[in-house]
Coordinates of C-alpha atoms and ligand atoms in Angstrom, one line a residue:
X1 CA 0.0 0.0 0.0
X2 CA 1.3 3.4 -1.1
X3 CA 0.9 6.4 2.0
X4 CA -1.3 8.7 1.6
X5 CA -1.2 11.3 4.1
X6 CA 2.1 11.1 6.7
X7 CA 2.5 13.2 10.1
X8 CA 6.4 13.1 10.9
X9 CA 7.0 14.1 14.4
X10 CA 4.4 16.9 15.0
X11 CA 4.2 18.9 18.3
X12 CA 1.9 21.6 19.4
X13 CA 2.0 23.7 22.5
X14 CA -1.2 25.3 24.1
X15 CA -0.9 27.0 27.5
X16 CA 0.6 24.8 29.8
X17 CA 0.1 21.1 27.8
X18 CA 1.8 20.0 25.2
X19 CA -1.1 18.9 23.4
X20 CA 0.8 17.4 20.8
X21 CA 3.6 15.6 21.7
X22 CA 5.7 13.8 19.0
X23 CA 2.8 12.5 17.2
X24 CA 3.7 9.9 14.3
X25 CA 0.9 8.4 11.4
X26 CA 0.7 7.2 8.1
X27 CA -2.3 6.9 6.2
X28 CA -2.7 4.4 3.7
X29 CA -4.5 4.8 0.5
X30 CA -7.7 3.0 0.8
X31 CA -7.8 2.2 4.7
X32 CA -10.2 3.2 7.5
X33 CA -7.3 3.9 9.8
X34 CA -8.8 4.7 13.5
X35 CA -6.9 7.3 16.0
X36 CA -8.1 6.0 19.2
X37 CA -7.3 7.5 22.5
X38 CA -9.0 8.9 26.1
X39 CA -10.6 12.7 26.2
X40 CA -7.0 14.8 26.0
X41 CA -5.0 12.5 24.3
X42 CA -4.9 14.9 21.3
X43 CA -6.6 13.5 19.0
X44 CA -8.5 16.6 17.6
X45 CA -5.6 18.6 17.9
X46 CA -3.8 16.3 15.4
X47 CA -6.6 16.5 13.0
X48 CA -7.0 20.1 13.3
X49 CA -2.9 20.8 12.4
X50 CA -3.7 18.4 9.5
X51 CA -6.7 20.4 8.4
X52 CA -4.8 23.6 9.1
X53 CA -7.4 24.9 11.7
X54 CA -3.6 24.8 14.0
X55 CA -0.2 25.7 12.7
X56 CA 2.1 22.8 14.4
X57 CA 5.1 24.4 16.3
X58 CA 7.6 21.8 14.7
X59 CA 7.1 18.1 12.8
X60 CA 6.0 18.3 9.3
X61 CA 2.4 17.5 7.3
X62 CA 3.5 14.9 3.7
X63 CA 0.6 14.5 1.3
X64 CA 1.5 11.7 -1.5
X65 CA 4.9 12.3 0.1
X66 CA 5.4 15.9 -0.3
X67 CA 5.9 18.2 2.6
X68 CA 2.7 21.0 3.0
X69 CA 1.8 23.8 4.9
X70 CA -1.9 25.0 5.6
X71 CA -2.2 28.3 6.5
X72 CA -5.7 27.7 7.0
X73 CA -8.3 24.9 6.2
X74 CA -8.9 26.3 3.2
X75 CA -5.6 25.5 2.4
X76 CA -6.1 21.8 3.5
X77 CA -9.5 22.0 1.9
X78 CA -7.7 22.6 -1.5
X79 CA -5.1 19.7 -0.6
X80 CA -7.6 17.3 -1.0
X81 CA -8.1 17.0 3.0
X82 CA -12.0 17.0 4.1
X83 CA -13.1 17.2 7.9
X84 CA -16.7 16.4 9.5
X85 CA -16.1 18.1 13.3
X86 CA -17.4 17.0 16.4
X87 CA -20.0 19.6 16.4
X88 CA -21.5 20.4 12.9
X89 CA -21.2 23.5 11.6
X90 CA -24.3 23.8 9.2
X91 CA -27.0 26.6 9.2
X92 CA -30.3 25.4 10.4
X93 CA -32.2 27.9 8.5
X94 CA -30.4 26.9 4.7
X95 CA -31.4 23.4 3.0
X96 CA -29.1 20.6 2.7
X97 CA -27.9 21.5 -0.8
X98 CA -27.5 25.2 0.1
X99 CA -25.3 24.1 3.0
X100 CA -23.1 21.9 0.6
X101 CA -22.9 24.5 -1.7
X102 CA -21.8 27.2 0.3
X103 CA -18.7 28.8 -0.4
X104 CA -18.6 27.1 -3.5
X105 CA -21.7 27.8 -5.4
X106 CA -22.5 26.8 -9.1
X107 CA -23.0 29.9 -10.9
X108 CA -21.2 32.2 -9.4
X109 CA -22.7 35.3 -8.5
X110 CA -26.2 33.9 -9.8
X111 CA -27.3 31.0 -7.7
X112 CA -28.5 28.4 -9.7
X113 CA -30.6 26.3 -6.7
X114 CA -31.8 23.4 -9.4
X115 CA -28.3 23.2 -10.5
X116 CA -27.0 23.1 -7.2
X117 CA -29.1 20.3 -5.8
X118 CA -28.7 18.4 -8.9
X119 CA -25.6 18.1 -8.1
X120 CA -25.8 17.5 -4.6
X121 CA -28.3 14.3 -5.7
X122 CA -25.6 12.7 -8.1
X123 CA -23.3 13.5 -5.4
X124 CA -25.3 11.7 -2.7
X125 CA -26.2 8.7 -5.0
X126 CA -22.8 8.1 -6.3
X127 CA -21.4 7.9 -2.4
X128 CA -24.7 6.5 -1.1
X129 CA -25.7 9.1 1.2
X130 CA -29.1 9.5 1.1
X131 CA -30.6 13.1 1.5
X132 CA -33.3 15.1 0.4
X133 CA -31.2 18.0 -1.3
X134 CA -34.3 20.6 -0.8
X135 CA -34.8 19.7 2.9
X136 CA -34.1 22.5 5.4
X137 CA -31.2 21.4 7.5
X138 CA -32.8 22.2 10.9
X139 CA -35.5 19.9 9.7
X140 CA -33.2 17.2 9.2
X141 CA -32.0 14.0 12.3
X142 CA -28.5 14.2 13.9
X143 CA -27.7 11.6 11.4
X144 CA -28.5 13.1 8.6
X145 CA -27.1 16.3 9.4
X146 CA -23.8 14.4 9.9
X147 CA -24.2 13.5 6.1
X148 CA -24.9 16.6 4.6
X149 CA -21.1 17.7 5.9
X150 CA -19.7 14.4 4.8
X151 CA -21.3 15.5 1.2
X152 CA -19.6 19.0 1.9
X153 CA -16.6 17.3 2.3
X154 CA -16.8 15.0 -1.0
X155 CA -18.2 18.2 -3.0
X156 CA -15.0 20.1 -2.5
X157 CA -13.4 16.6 -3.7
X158 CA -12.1 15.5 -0.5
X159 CA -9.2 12.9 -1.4
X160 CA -9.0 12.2 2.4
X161 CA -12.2 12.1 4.9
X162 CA -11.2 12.7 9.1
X163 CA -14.4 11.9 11.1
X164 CA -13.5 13.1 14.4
X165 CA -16.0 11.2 17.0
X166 CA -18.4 11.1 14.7
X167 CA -20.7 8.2 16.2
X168 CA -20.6 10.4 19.7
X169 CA -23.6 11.5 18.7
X170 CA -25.5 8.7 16.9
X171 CA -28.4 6.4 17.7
X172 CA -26.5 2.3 17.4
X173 CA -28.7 2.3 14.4
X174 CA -27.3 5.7 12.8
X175 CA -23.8 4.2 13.3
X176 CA -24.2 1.2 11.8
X177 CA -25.6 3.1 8.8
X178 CA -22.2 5.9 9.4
X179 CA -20.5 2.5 9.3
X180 CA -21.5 1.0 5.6
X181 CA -20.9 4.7 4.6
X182 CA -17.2 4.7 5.7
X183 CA -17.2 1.3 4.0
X184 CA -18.2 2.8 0.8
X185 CA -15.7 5.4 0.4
X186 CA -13.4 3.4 1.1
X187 CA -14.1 1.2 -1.6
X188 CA -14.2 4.7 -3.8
X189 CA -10.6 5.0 -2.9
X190 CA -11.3 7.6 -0.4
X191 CA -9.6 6.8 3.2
X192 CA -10.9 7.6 6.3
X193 CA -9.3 8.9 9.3
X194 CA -12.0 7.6 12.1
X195 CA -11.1 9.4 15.7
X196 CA -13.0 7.6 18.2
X197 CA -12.3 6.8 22.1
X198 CA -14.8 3.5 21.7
X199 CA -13.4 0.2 21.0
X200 CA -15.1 -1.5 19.8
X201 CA -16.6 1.0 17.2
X202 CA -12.3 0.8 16.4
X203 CA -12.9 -3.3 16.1
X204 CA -16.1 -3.0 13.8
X205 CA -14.6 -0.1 11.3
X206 CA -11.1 0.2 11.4
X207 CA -8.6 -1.7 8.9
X208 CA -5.6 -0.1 11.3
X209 CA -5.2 2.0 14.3
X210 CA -3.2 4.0 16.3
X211 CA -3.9 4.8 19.5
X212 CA -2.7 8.3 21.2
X213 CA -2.4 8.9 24.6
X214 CA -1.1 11.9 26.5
X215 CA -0.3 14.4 23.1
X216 CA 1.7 11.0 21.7
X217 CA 1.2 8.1 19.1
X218 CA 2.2 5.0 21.3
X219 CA 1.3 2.5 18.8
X220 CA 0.2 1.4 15.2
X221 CA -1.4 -1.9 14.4
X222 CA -3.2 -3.8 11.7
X223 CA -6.9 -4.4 13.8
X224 CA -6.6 -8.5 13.5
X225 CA -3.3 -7.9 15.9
X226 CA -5.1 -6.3 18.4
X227 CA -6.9 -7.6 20.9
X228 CA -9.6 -5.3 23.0
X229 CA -7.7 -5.4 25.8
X230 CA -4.6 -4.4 25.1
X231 CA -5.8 -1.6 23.5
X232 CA -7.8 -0.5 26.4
X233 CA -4.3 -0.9 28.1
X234 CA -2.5 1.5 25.3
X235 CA -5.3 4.0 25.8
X236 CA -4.6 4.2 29.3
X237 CA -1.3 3.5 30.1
X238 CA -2.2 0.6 33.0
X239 CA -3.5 -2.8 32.9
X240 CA -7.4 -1.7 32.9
X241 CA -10.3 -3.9 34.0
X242 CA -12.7 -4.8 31.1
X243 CA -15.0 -7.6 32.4
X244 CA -16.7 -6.0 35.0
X245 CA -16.3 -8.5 37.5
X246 CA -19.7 -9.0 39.3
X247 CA -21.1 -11.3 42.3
X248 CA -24.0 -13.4 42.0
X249 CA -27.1 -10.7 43.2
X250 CA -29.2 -11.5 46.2
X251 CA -32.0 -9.6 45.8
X252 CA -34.3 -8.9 48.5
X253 CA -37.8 -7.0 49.1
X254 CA -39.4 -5.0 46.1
X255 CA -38.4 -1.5 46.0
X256 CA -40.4 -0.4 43.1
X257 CA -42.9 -2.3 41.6
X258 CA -44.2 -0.4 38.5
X259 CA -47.8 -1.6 37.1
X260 CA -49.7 -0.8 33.7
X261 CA -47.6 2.2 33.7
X262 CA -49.2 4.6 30.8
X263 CA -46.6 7.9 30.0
X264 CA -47.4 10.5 27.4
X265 CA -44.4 13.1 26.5
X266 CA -44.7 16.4 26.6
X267 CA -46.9 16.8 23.1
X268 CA -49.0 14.3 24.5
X269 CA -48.0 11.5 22.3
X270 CA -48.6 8.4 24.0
X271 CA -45.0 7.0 24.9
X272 CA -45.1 4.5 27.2
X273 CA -47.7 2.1 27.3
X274 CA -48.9 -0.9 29.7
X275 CA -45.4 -1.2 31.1
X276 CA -45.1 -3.6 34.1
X277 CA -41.7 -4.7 36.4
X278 CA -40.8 -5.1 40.2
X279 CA -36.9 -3.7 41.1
X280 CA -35.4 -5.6 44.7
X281 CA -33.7 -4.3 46.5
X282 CA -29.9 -5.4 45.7
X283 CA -30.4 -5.8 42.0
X284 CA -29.7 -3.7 39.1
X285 CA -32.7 -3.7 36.3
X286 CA -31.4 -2.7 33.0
X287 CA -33.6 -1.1 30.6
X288 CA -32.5 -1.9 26.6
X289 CA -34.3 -0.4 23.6
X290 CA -33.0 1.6 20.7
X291 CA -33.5 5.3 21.5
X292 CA -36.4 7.1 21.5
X293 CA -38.9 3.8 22.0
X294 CA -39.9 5.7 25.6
X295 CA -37.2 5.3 27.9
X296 CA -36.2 8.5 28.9
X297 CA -40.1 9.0 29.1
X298 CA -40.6 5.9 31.1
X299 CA -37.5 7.1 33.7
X300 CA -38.5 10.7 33.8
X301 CA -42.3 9.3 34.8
X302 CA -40.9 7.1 37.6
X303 CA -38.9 10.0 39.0
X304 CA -41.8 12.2 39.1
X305 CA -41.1 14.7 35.8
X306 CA -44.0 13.1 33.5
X307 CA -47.1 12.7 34.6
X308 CA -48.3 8.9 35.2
X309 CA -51.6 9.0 32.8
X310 CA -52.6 5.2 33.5
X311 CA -51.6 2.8 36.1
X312 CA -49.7 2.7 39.4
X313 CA -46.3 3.1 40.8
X314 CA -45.4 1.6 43.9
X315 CA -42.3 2.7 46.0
X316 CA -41.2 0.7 49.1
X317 CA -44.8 -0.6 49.4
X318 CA -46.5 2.8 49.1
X319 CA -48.2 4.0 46.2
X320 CA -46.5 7.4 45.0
X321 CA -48.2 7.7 41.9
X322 CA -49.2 11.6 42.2
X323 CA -46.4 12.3 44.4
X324 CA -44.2 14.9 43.3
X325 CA -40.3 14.6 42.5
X326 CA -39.0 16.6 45.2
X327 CA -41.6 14.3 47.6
X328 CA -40.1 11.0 45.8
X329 CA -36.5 12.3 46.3
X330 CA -37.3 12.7 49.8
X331 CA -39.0 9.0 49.8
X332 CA -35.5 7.9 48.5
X333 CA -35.8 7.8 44.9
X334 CA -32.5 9.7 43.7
X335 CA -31.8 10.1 39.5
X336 CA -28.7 10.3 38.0
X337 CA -29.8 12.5 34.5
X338 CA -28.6 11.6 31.0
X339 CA -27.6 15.5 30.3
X340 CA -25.1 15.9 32.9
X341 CA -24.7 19.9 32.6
X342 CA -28.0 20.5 31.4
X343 CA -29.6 18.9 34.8
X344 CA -26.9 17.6 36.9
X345 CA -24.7 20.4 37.6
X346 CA -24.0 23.8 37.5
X347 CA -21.0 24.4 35.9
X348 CA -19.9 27.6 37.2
X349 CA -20.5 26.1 41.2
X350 CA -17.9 25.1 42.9
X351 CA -17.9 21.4 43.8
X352 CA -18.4 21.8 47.8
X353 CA -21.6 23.7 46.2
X354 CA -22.3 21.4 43.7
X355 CA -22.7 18.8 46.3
X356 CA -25.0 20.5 48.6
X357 CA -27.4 21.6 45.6
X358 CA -30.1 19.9 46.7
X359 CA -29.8 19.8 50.3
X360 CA -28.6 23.4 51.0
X361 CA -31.8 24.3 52.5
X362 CA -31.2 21.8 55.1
X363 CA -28.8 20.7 58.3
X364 CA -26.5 21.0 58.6
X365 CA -25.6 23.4 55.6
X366 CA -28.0 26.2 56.4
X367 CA -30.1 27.4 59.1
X368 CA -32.3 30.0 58.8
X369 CA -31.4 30.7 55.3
X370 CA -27.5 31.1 56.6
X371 CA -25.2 28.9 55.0
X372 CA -22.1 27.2 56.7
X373 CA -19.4 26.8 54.7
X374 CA -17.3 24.0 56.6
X375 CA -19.8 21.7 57.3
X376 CA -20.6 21.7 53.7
X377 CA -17.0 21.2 52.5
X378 CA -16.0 18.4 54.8
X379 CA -19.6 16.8 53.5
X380 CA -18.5 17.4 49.7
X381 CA -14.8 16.5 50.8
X382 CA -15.6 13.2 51.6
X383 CA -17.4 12.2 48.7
X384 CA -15.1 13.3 46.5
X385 CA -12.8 10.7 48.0
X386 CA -14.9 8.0 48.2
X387 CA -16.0 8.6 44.4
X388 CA -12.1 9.2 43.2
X389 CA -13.1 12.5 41.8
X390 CA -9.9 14.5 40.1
X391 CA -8.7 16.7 41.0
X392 CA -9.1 16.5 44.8
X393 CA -10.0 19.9 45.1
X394 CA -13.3 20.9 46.3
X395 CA -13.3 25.1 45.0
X396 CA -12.8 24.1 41.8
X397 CA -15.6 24.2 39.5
X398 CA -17.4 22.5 38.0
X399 CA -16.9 23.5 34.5
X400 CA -13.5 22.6 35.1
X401 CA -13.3 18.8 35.0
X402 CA -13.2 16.3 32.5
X403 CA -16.6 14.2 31.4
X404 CA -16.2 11.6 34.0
X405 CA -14.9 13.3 36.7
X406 CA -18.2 15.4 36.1
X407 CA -20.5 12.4 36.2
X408 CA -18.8 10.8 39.5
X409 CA -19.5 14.2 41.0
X410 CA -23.6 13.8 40.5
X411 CA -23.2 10.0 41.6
X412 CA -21.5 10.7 44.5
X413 CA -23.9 13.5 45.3
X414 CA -27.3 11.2 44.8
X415 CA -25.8 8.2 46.4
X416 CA -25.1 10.0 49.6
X417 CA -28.0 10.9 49.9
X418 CA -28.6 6.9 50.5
X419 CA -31.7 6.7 48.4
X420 CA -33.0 3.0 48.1
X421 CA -33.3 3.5 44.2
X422 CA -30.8 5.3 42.1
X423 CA -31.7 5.9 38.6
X424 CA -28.9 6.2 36.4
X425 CA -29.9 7.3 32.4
X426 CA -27.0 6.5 30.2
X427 CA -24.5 6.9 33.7
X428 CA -21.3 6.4 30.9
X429 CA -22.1 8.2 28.0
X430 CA -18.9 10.0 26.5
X431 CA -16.6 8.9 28.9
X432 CA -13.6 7.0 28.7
X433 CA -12.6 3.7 29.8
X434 CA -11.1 4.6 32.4
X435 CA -14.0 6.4 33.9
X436 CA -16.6 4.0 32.8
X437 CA -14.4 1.7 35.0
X438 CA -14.7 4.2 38.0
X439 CA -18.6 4.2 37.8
X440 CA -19.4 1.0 37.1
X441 CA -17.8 -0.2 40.4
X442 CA -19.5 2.3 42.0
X443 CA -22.9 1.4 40.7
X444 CA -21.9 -2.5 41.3
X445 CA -20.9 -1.4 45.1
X446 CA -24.2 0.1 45.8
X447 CA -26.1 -3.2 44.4
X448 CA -24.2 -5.3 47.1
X449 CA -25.2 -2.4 49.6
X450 CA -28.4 -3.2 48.9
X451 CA -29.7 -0.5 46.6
X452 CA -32.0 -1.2 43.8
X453 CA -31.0 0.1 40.6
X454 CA -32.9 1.2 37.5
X455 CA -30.0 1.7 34.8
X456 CA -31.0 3.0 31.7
X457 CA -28.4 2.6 28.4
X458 CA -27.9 2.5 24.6
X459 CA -24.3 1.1 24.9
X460 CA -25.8 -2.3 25.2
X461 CA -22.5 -3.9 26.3
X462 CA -22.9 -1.8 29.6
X463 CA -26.8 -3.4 29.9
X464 CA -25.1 -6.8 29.6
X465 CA -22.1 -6.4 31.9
X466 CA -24.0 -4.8 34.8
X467 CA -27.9 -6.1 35.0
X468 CA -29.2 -9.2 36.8
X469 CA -32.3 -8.6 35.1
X470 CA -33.2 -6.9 31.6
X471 CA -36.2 -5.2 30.4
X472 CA -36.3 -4.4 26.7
X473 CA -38.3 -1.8 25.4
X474 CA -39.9 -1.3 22.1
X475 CA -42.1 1.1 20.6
X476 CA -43.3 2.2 24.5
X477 CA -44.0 -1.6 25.4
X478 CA -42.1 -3.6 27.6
X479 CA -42.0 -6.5 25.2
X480 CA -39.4 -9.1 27.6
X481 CA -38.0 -9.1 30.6
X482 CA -34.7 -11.5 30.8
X483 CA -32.1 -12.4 33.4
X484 CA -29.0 -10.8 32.4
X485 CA -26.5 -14.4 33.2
X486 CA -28.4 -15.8 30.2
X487 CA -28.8 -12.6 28.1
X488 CA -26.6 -12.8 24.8
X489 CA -26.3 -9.6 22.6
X490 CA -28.5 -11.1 19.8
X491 CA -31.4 -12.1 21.8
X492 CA -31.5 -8.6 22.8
X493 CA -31.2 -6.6 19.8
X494 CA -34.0 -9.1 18.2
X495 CA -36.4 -7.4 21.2
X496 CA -35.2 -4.0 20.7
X497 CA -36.6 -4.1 17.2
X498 CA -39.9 -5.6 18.6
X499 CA -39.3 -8.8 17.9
X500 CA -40.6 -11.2 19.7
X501 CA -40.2 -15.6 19.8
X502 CA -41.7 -16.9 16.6
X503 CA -40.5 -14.6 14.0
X504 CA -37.3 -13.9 15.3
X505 CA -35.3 -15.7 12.7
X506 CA -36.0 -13.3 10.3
X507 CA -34.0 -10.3 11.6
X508 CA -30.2 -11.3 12.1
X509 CA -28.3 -8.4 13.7
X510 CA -24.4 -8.2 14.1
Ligands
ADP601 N1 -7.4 25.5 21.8 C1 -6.9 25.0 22.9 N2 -6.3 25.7 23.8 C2 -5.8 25.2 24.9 N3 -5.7 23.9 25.2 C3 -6.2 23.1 24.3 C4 -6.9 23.5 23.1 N4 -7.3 22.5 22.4 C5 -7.0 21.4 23.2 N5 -6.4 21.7 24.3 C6 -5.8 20.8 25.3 O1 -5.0 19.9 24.6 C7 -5.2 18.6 25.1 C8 -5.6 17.7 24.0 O2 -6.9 18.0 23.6 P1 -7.7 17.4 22.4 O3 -6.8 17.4 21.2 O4 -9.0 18.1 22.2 O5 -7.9 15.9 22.9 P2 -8.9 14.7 22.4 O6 -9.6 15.2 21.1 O7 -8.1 13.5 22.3 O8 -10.0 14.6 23.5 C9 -6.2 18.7 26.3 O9 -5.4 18.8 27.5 C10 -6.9 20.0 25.9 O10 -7.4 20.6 27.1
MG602 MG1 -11.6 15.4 20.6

């Protein structure tokens, strides 16, 4: 195989880290070649010095083995070199082949619209990325919108195509179908850098990766050489657990006991419907579907956010079905929240403050609408510790930490509060294996203290590892309930599309 695209020695300094390091690729012509790697191991900032959005401070940038230097992606843009970012940067209010367009428009100074999404169309058939050219962007999925810049990209004859986390913020179905589209263009000669801190989206895509950790390449391999493990220990730098190694559960008295639960969503579309399950205490119920089939709505109705439009909930024996969620936090239902800075934390608190959000009102922080500080920082002190939270500094805030450290923060914060059920929605998402590590110990320790837990995932390799019992959800309905020793990855993607025994050798998933 002839290089495509080599880095040689790159480094590039921001304030204080060297976020580039000595950083070392080549690209093949025709591979999918994956840089995999933890939150600040660099791995945008090496695709942003290759797209020219960073001028590296030394090292040097070959294309087909000639040294280049982009002033600006523009420059890249014009090499050949095409980026999709981590966040898009369409305009809602423009149509998909408006968007492509942009910058670049048939016609010149006269727009020619028809023209334009003519083009678009061949474009989008000839790479198989299906899009309606006249759709309004804002209109359009996540997924979709991820395709109208991958068009951009092949428009302005992209040679090269850097993904960077592109499946962060895709559905497992959207990925899969990100996944055939990689495939594609690779077989259209057009390589694929795919930056991704999953591994095995790295297993299922790549032909080779390279895995970056602290600003540096540490290794290159062909996929087949590497096993998931010793990648894991690349990325981290440490022999890391990847089994999560679990006890039989001894589950005890019901907890929650949900019956003929009926949810509507907020546009009263019916979402959940007739949904029936009993938590114990010491168990950890998983809940698997494909998004958007009602779990969030089912979740947000247990803790009290949705209304319950038909059937009961009962909670410790008690029926709390028209309770409200501050008087089912106070029962000892505590929820760990999918959007960690839109309804966990508060970003600009400190963490001594962030700990106390919910209870300031209360002894011993406050009395008479004084606060004291000490009591509160030994309080948020200690859970800190016991959660491994880094750094181990209580004023700093919360803005300030990485993804995980974040979400150990809101765990350690509802668990204190010793509910007897912790709801945790998507308790991993974004964060590294490392810090999945950290939590799912954590969520693991509270089952054996005899806490019921309702945990709520797409990643449905963290359903399998951690649940003694699975509920699949399709389409609002609970449509099995299995124990999660016996649960195999098929059996439960056949339910998550709503299939049920009979017909369920007609769907085969991977
Ligand atoms: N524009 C910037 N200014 C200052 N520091 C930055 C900037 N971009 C990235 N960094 C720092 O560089 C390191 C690598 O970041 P990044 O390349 O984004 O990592 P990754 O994409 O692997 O998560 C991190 O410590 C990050 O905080
Ligand atoms: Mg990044």
């Amino acid at each position: 195989m002839t290089s495509f695209l080599e880095v040689v020695d790159l480094v590039k300094h921001f304030p204080g880290v060297k976020a580039n390091d000595g950083v070392n690729l080549t690209l093949h012509k025709g591979e999918v070649h994956s840089i995999l790697g933890e939150n600040g191991a660099g791995k945008s900032t090496l695709m942003k010095l290759i797209y020219g959005l960073y001028q590296p401070d030394s090292g040097e940038i070959r294309l087909e083995g000639k040294p280049v230097k982009f002033h600006s992606p523009r420059d890249a843009i014009r090499a050949g070199i095409g980026m999709v970012h981590q966040h898009f940067m369409l305009i809602p209010a423009l149509t998909v082949a408006d968007n492509i367009v942009l910058g670049d428009e048939p016609g010149g100074i006269t727009y020619k619209r028809a023209e334009a999404e003519k083009k678009v169309r061949e474009l989008s058939e000839k790479y198989r990325l299906e899009v309606d050219p006249s759709a309004k962007v804002e209109q359009l999925s996540v997924g979709l919108q991820q395709r109208v810049e991958i068009l951009k990209a092949l428009y302005r004859k992209a040679k090269v195509l850097i993904l960077d986390e592109p499946t962060a913020v895709l559905t497992p179905q959207e990925t899969e179908e990100l996944f055939s589209v990689v495939r594609h263009l690779k077989s259209q000669g057009i390589p694929v850098l795919f930056i991704s801190h999953k591994l095995d989206e790295v297993r299922a895509i790549a032909d080779r990766v390279t895995v970056m950790r602290a600003g540096k390449t540490v290794e290159t391999l062909p996929i087949g050489d590497a096993t998931p493990q010793q990648l894991a220990n690349l990325m981290v730098g440490r022999e890391v657990v990847l089994r999560v190694e679990k006890t039989k559960a001894n589950p005890g008295e019901v907890i929650l006991d949900v019956q003929q639960l009926r949810v509507n969503d907020t546009a009263r579309r019916e979402k959940v419907r007739n949904v029936s399950f009993q938590i114990r205490a010491g168990e950890i119920f998983g809940i698997a579907g494909i998004d958007g089939n009602g779990q969030t709505e089912l979740v947000d109705a247990i803790a009290g956010l949705l209304p319950i439009v038909g059937g009961r909930l009962r909670f410790l024996g008690r029926d709390i079905t028209r309770l409200s969620t501050a008087e089912r936090t106070k029962a000892g239902i505590a929820y760990v929240p999918q959007d960690r800075q839109l309804d966990g934390l508060v970003l600009d608190f400190t963490l001594t403050e962030n700990a106390i959000l919910r209870d300031f009102k209360r002894k011993p922080f406050s009395k008479g609408g004084i606060l004291f500080h000490k009591p509160a920082k030994t309080y948020a002190e200690r859970l800190i510790n016991l959660f491994d939270v880094r750094p181990r500094d209580v004023n700093r805030h919360a803005g300030d930490l990485s993804g995980g450290n974040q979400q150990k923060v809101i765990l350690a914060r509802e668990v204190s509060r010793e509910p007897h059920l912790l709801i945790a929605v998507q308790p991993t998402r974004g964060l590294d294996v490392g810090a999945i590590e950290g939590i799912h110990k954590q969520l693991l320790r509270l089952r054996d203290e005899g806490k019921a837990i309702l945990l709520v995932s797409l990643e449905l390799d963290e359903i399998l590892s951690l649940s003694d019992r699975i509920g699949v959800i399709h389409s609002g309905e609970m449509v099995g309930i299995v124990p999660g020793e016996s649960a195999t990855r098929e059996q439960l993607g056949l339910l998550m599309t709503g299939v049920t025994n009979g017909e369920a050798t007609e769907v085969t998933t991977r």
